[in-house]
XYZ file of C-alpha atoms in Angstrom:
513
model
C 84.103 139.812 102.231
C 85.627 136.921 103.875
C 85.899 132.726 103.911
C 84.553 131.847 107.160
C 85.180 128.707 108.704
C 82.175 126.681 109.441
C 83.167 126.391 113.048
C 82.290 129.933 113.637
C 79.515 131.497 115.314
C 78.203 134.722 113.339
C 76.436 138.015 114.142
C 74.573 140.202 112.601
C 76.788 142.308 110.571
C 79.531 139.796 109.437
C 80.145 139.385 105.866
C 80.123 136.109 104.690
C 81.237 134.839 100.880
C 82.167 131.060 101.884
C 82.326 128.321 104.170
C 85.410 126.596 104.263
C 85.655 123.493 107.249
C 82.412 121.783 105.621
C 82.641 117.704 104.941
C 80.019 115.549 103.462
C 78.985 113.951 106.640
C 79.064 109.912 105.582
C 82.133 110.305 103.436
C 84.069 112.662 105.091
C 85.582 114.795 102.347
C 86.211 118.363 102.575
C 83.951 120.951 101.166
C 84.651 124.100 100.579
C 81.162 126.614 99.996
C 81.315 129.811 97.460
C 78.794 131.883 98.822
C 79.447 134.119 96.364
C 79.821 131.897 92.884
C 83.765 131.867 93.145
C 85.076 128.958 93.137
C 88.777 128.456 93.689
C 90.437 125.948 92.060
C 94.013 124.058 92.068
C 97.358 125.206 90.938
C 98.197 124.886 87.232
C 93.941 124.983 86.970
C 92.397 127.646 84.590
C 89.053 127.678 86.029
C 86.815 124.965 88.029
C 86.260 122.977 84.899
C 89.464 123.920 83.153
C 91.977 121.019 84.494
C 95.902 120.601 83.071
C 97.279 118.514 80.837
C 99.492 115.650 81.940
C 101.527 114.784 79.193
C 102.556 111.432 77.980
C 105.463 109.525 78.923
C 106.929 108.863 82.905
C 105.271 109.885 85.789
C 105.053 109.048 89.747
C 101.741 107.733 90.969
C 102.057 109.053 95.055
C 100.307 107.809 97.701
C 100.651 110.070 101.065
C 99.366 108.205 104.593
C 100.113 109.830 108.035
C 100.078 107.990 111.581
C 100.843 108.664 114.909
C 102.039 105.880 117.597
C 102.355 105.824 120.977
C 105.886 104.973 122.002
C 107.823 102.565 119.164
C 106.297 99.771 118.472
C 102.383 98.493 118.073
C 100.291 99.746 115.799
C 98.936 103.485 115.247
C 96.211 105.024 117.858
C 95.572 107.461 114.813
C 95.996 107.155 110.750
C 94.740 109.335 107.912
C 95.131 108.872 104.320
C 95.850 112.369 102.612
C 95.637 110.757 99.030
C 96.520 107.251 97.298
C 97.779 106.570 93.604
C 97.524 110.103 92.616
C 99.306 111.254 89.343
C 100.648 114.873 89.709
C 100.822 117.355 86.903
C 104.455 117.679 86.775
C 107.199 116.731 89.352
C 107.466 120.289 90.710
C 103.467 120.188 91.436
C 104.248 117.330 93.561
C 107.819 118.250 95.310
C 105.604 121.299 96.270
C 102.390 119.604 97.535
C 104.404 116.730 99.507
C 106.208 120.172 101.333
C 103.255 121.715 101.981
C 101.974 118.833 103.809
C 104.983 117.093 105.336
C 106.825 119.308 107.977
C 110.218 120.142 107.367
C 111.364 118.862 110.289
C 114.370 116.929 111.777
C 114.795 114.570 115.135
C 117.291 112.079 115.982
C 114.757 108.971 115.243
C 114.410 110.583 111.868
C 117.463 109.394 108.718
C 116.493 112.341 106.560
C 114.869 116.079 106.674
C 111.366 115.637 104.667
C 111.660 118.422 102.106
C 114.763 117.105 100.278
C 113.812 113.607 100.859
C 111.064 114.236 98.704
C 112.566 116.067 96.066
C 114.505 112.998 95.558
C 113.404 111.127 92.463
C 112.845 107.454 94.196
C 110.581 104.333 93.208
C 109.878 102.571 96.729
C 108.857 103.947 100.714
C 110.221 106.385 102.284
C 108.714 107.485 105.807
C 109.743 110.284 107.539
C 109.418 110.687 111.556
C 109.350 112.750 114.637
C 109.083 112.814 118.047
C 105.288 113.647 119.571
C 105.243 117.707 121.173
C 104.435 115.768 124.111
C 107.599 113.039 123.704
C 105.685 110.092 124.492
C 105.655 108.720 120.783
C 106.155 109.758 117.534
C 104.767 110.108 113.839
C 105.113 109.109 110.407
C 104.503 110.234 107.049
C 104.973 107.422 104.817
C 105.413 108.485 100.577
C 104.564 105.332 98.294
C 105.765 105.952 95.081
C 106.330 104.307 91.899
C 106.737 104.938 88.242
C 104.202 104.552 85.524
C 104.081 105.290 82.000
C 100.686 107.356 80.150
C 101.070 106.121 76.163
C 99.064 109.819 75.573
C 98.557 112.853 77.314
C 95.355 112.791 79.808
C 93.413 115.297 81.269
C 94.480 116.018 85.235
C 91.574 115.134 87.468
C 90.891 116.870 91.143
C 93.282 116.701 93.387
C 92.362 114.760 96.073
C 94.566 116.421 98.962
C 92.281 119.729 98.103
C 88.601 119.890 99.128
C 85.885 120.026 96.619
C 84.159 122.908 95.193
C 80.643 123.820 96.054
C 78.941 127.228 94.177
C 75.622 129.187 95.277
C 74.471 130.318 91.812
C 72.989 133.265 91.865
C 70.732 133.296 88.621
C 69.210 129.194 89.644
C 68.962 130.189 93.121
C 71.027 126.534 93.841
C 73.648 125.029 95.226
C 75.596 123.198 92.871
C 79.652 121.751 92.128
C 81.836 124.227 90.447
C 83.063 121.075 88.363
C 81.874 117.750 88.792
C 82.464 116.096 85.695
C 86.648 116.454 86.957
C 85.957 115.908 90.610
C 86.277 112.404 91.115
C 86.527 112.796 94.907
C 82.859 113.970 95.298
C 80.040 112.642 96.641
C 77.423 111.213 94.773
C 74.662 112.969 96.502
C 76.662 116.490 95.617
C 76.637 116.140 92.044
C 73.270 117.664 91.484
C 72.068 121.106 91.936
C 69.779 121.763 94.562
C 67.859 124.538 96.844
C 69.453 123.108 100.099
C 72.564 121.567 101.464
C 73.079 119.028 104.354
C 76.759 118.938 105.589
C 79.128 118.660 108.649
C 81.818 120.810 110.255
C 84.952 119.526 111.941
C 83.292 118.502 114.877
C 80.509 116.444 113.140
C 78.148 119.069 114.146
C 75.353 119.301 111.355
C 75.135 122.152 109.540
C 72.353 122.907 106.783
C 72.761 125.922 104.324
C 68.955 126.604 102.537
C 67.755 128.909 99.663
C 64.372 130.401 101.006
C 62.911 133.514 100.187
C 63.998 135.699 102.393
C 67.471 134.537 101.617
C 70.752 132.304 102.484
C 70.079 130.100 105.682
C 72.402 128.982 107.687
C 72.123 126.903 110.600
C 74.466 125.448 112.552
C 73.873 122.744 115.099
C 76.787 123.091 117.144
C 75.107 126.808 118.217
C 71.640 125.653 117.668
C 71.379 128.907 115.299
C 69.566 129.869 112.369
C 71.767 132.857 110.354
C 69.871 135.131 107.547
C 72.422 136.105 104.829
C 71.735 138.326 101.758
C 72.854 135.858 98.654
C 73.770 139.626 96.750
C 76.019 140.458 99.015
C 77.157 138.484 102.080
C 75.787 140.508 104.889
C 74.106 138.483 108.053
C 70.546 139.999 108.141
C 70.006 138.857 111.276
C 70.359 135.836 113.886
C 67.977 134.055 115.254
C 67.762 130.209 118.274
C 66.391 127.218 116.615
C 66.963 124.237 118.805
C 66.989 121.847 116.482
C 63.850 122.174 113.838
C 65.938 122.658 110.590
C 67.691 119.627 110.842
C 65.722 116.463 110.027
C 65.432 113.402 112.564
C 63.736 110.084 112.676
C 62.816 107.856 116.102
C 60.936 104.275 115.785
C 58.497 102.967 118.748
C 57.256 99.461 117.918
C 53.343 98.768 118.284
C 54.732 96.043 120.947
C 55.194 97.754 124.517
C 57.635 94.858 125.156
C 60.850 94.515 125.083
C 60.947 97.766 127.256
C 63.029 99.692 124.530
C 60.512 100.261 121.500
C 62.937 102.136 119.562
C 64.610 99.310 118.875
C 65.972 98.095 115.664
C 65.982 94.790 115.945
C 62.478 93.324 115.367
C 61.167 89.968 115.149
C 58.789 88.611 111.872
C 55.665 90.168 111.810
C 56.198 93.459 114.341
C 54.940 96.443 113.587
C 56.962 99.830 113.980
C 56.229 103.528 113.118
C 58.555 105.382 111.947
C 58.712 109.323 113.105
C 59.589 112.251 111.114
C 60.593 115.818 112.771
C 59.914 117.185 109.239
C 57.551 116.336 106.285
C 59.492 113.888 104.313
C 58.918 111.899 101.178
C 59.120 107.979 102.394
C 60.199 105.416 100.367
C 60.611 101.683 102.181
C 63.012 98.898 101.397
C 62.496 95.158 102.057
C 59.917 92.635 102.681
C 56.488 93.814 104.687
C 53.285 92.356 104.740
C 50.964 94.444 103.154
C 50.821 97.808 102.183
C 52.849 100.455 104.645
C 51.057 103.383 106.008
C 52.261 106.764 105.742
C 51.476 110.029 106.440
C 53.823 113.332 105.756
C 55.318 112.638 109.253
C 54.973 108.687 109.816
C 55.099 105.536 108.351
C 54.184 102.621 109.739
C 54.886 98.974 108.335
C 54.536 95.197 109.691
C 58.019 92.937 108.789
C 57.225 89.818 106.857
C 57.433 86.309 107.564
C 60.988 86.490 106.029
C 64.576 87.236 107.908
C 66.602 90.345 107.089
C 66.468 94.094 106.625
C 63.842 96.292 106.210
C 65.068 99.800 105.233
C 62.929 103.298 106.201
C 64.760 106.354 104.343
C 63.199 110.055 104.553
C 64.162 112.869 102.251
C 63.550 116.316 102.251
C 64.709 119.093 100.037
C 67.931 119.417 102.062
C 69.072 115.649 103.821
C 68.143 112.147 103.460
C 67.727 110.028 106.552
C 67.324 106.374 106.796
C 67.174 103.755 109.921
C 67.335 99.794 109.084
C 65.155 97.286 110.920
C 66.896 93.859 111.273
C 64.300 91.307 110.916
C 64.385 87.915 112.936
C 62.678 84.929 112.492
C 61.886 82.662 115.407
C 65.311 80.744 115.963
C 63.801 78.037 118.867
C 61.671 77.286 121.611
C 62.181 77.332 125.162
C 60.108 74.743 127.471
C 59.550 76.380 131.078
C 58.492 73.644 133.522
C 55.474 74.761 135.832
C 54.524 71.185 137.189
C 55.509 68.093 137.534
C 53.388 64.364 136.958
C 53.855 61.378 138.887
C 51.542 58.170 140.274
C 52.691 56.503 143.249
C 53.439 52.798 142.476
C 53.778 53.553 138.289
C 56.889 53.628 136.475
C 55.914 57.299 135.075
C 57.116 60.678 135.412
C 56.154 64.024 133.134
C 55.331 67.649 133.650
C 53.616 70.765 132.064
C 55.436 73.435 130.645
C 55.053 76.566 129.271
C 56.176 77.177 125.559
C 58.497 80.609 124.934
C 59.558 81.058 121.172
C 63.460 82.413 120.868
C 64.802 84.602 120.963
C 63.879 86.596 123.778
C 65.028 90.165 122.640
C 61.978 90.550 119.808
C 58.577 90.411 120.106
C 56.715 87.464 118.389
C 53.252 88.244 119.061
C 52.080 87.738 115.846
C 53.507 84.373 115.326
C 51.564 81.130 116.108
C 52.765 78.053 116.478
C 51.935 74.110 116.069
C 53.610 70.620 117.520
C 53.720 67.982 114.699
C 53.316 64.635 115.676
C 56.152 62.191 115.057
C 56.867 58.927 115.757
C 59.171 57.244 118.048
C 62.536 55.407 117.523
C 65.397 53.961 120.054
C 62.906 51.767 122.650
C 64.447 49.205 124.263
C 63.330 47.049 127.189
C 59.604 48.002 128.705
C 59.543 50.233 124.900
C 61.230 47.485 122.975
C 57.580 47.284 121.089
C 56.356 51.078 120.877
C 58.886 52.131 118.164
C 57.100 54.002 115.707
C 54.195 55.008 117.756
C 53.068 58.327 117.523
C 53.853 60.380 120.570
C 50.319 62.439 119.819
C 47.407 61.857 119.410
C 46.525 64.577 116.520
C 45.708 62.674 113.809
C 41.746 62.738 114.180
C 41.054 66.495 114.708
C 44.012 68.373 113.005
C 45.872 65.772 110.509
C 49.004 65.054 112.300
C 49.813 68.262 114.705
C 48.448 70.018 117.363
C 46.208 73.074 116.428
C 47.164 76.801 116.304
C 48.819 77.921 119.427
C 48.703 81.842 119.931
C 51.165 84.110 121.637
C 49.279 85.347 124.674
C 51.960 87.258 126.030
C 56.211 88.505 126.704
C 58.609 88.101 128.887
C 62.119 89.787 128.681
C 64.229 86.501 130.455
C 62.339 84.290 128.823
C 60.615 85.715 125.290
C 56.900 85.293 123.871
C 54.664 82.770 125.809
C 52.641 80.785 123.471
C 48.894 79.764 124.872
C 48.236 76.564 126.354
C 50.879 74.378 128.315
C 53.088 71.679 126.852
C 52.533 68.120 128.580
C 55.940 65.929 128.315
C 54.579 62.584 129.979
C 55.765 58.309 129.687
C 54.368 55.509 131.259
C 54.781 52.044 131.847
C 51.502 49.968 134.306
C 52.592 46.827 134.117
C 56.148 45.833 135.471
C 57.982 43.741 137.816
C 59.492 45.648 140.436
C 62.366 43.179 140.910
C 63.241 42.614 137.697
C 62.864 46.571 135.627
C 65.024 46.176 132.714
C 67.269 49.237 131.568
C 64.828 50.887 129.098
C 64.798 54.225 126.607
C 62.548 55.386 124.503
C 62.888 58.736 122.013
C 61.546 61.353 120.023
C 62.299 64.109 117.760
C 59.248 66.433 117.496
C 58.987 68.937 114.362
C 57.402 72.196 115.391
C 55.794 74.731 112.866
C 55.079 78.905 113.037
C 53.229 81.316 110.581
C 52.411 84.444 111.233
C 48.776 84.149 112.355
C 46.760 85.133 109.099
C 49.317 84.180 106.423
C 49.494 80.885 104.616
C 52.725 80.590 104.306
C 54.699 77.956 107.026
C 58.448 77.380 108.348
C 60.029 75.110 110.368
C 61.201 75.539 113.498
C 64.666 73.279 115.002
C 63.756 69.687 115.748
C 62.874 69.616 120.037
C 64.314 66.018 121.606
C 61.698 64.199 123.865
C 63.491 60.939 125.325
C 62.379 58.480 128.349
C 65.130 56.885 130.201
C 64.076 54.090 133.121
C 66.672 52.776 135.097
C 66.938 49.495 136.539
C 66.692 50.835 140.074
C 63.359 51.910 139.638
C 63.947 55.509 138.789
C 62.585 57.065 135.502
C 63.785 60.292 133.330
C 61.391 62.165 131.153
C 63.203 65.175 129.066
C 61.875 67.644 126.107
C 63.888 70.413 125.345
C 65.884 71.790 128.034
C 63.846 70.682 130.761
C 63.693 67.258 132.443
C 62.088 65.319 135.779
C 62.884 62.619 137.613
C 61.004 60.049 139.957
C 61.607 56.593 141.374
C 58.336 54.636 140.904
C 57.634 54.415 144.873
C 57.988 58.083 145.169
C 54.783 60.004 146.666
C 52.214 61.083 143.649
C 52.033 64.520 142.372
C 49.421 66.221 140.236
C 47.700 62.570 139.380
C 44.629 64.644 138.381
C 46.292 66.792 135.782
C 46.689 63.721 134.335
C 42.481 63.565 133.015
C 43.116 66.866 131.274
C 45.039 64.772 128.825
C 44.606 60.636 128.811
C 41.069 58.853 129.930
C 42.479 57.985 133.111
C 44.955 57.841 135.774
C 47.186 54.762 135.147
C 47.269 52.145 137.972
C 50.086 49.798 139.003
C 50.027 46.303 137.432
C 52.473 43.610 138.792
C 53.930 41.920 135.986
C 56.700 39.317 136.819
């Protein structure tokens, strides 16, 4: 019976008693499968649960780190950490494990050969290099050491240089660690016993090892093959394709068809997303949701609450757990999209209608509505000298101060989710002298509101700037937001009659001088 790497395709026939070339797949450490209940353990180890004895006194606490550079100077293109602060048995244990790793090998940009370099009994660094095969760089193994003292003997733990120990135990039917109690290095979701295992090979490829009835599964992603092996005693059974089925996958698609890419995971407040299964999975959800999430063996489906962050989906079946995160946004701004402008021939006015976007553009607010608050007005000088304070709406007898409920109606991906209605920015001034127009300003800074339409609960969204400008020329500047228009008072008229949509009538020159 043989150790077979996990790399390697089988057949029917092979014997199998192990998998070595496993590693948990979010960790990375090495695992090494006993097929057949043998576990093999460390030098100077009894059995798997049997560790030495390091005795009290002096002792070197060895760290071990390995890069490779390309040419002499910068930093490394590659680095790997074989083990840090590690407290060998006895000095021969670790002479003999710095050896084994280390290659005993000697180049002109090296001071020392490796192997007695490390027999040497040092406190301090000492790094050890060679050229690159290809001679366009070189490595380094780098030995930290240092001296410590134990006041009592303690009880030698894992090594961490030598993958961990997973059994298949016959009389349980499970998978389970041949010691975990003195196996610091293992995972925590490898500690237990269980029916199935969900691990990597070299590659990353995933590879899944069940207990089912008929047997040992094995399959292997890499070859998209499922292998029957007899747990009594090794033999492959038989060989069969599976593209794909055993191992377990989730996708998202957001109820919104917009943005374009619904498997997103970036989501604005109040988006709903279903979560697939390739499996049936047990769900649990973490985060804040409105509601109740809906779930079936296969799908779950959840809307994000009001409030920014994450929102966290996990699966788990018998073998893997699977999760995806949801990053939750709130609206951040709004964007004002001019679509006409305002202006009366003769009156020192200007103003346009504009469509309201709420940021960002990237999520989906469609369940977000929205409301202008009215505020008053501060700054006026000249022709506004006497309209600070005055409310820039006219709310107050329908809706207590704002605007009412303005729905998302629908998306656009350059600009983000259009709000109903249009936005009129408009200022006006009858009666003036032509000859003598003082320098005037007037401004405004107007809170706006969101909720998610049927919730109570409601946030602020950033202050949007409103500010006249007339200039003694004649000319006049209305601005809100990021949009702004401009008209000299004996320019042509434009759109007068939009005008009766929102004030009693269309305002007529008055000579004032």
């Amino acid at each position: 019976m043989a150790t077979i790497h996990a790399n390697t395709q089988l057949k029917t026939g092979d014997t199998v008693n192990g998998l070595s070339g496993l590693k948990d797949c979010e960790s990375g450490r090495g695992i090494n499968l006993r097929l057949d209940g043998k576990a093999v353990v460390p030098e100077e180890w009894a059995a798997p649960c049997s560790p030495p004895t390091i005795s009290g006194g002096n002792h070197k606490i060895v760290s071990l780190y390995y890069a490779e550079y390309d040419g002499y100077a910068g930093t490394p293109y590659l680095s790997k950490t074989f083990f840090e602060k590690y407290i060998f048995p006895n000095d021969e244990t670790r002479v003999r494990v710095l050896q084994s790793i280390i290659p005993n090998k000697f180049s002109s940009i090296m001071n020392d050969w490796p192997h007695p370099g490390v027999r040497q009994n040092f406190d301090g660094i000492k790094s050890f290099r060679s050229e690159l095969p290809n001679g366009k760089g070189y490595y380094i193994y780098r030995v930290v050491q240092s001296t410590t003292y134990l006041p009592k003997p303690s009880v030698a733990a894992w090594p961490p240089y030598i993958d961990s120990e997973l059994i298949y135990d016959a009389a349980s039917g499970r998978f389970k660690p041949a010691c975990a109690q003195h196996d610091p290095h293992l995972p925590e979701s490898l500690k237990n016993e269980r029916r199935c295992l969900s691990l990597c090979d070299a590659e990353g490829n995933c590879v899944i090892i069940r207990r089912t009835e008929r047997g040992i599964e094995l399959w292997q992603e890499k070859y998209k093959q499922r292998t029957l092996i007899d747990p009594a005693t090794g033999k492959v059974l038989g060989v069969e394709q599976d593209n794909g089925t055993a191992k377990l996958e989730l996708t998202s698609l957001t109820a919104a068809t917009l943005p374009a890419d619904r498997q997103r995971t970036t989501i604005g407040v109040g988006e709903t997303v279903t979560v697939l299964a390739n499996q049936l999975v047990e769900w649990e959800i973490k985060g804040s949701q409105l509601g109740k999430e809906q779930k079936t063996a296969t799908t779950l489906t959840f809307m994000a609450s009001d409030q920014a962050g994450v929102v966290q989906v996990i699966a788990k079946t018998e073998c893997e757990v699977k999760s995806i995160s949801f990053s939750v946004l709130q609206p951040s701004g709004l964007r004002f999209i001019k679509t006409k402008e305002i202006h009366v021939h003769n009156v020192l006015d200007a103003g346009f209608l504009a469509q309201l976007y709420i940021q960002p553009a990237h999520v989906n607010f469609s369940k977000v509505v929205i409301r202008e608050v009215d505020s008053p007005s501060y700054g006026g000088t000249g022709l506004f000298s006497m309209e600070n304070g005055r409310m820039h709406g006219d709310y107050i007898k329908k809706h207590e101060y704002t605007s009412g409920w303005m729905k998302a109606i629908s998306y656009s991906e350059i600009y983000g989710t259009l709000m109903e209605g249009e936005d009129v920015a408009y200022q006006v001034r009858e009666e003036y002298c032509p000859d003598r127009i003082p320098k005037s300003e007037i401004h405004y800074s107007i809170p706006y509101e969101w909720r998610i339409n049927g919730v109570d609960a409601i946030h602020q969204l950033p202050l949007v700037y409103q500010s006249c400008l007339i200039e003694s020329t004649g000319r006049i500047i209305v601005k809100k937001g990021t949009e702004a228009v401009s008209f000299h008072y004996s320019d042509k008229g434009i759109n007068e009659d939009i005008l009766l949509y929102y004030y009693p009538r269309i305002p007529v020159f008055k000579i004032r001088c």
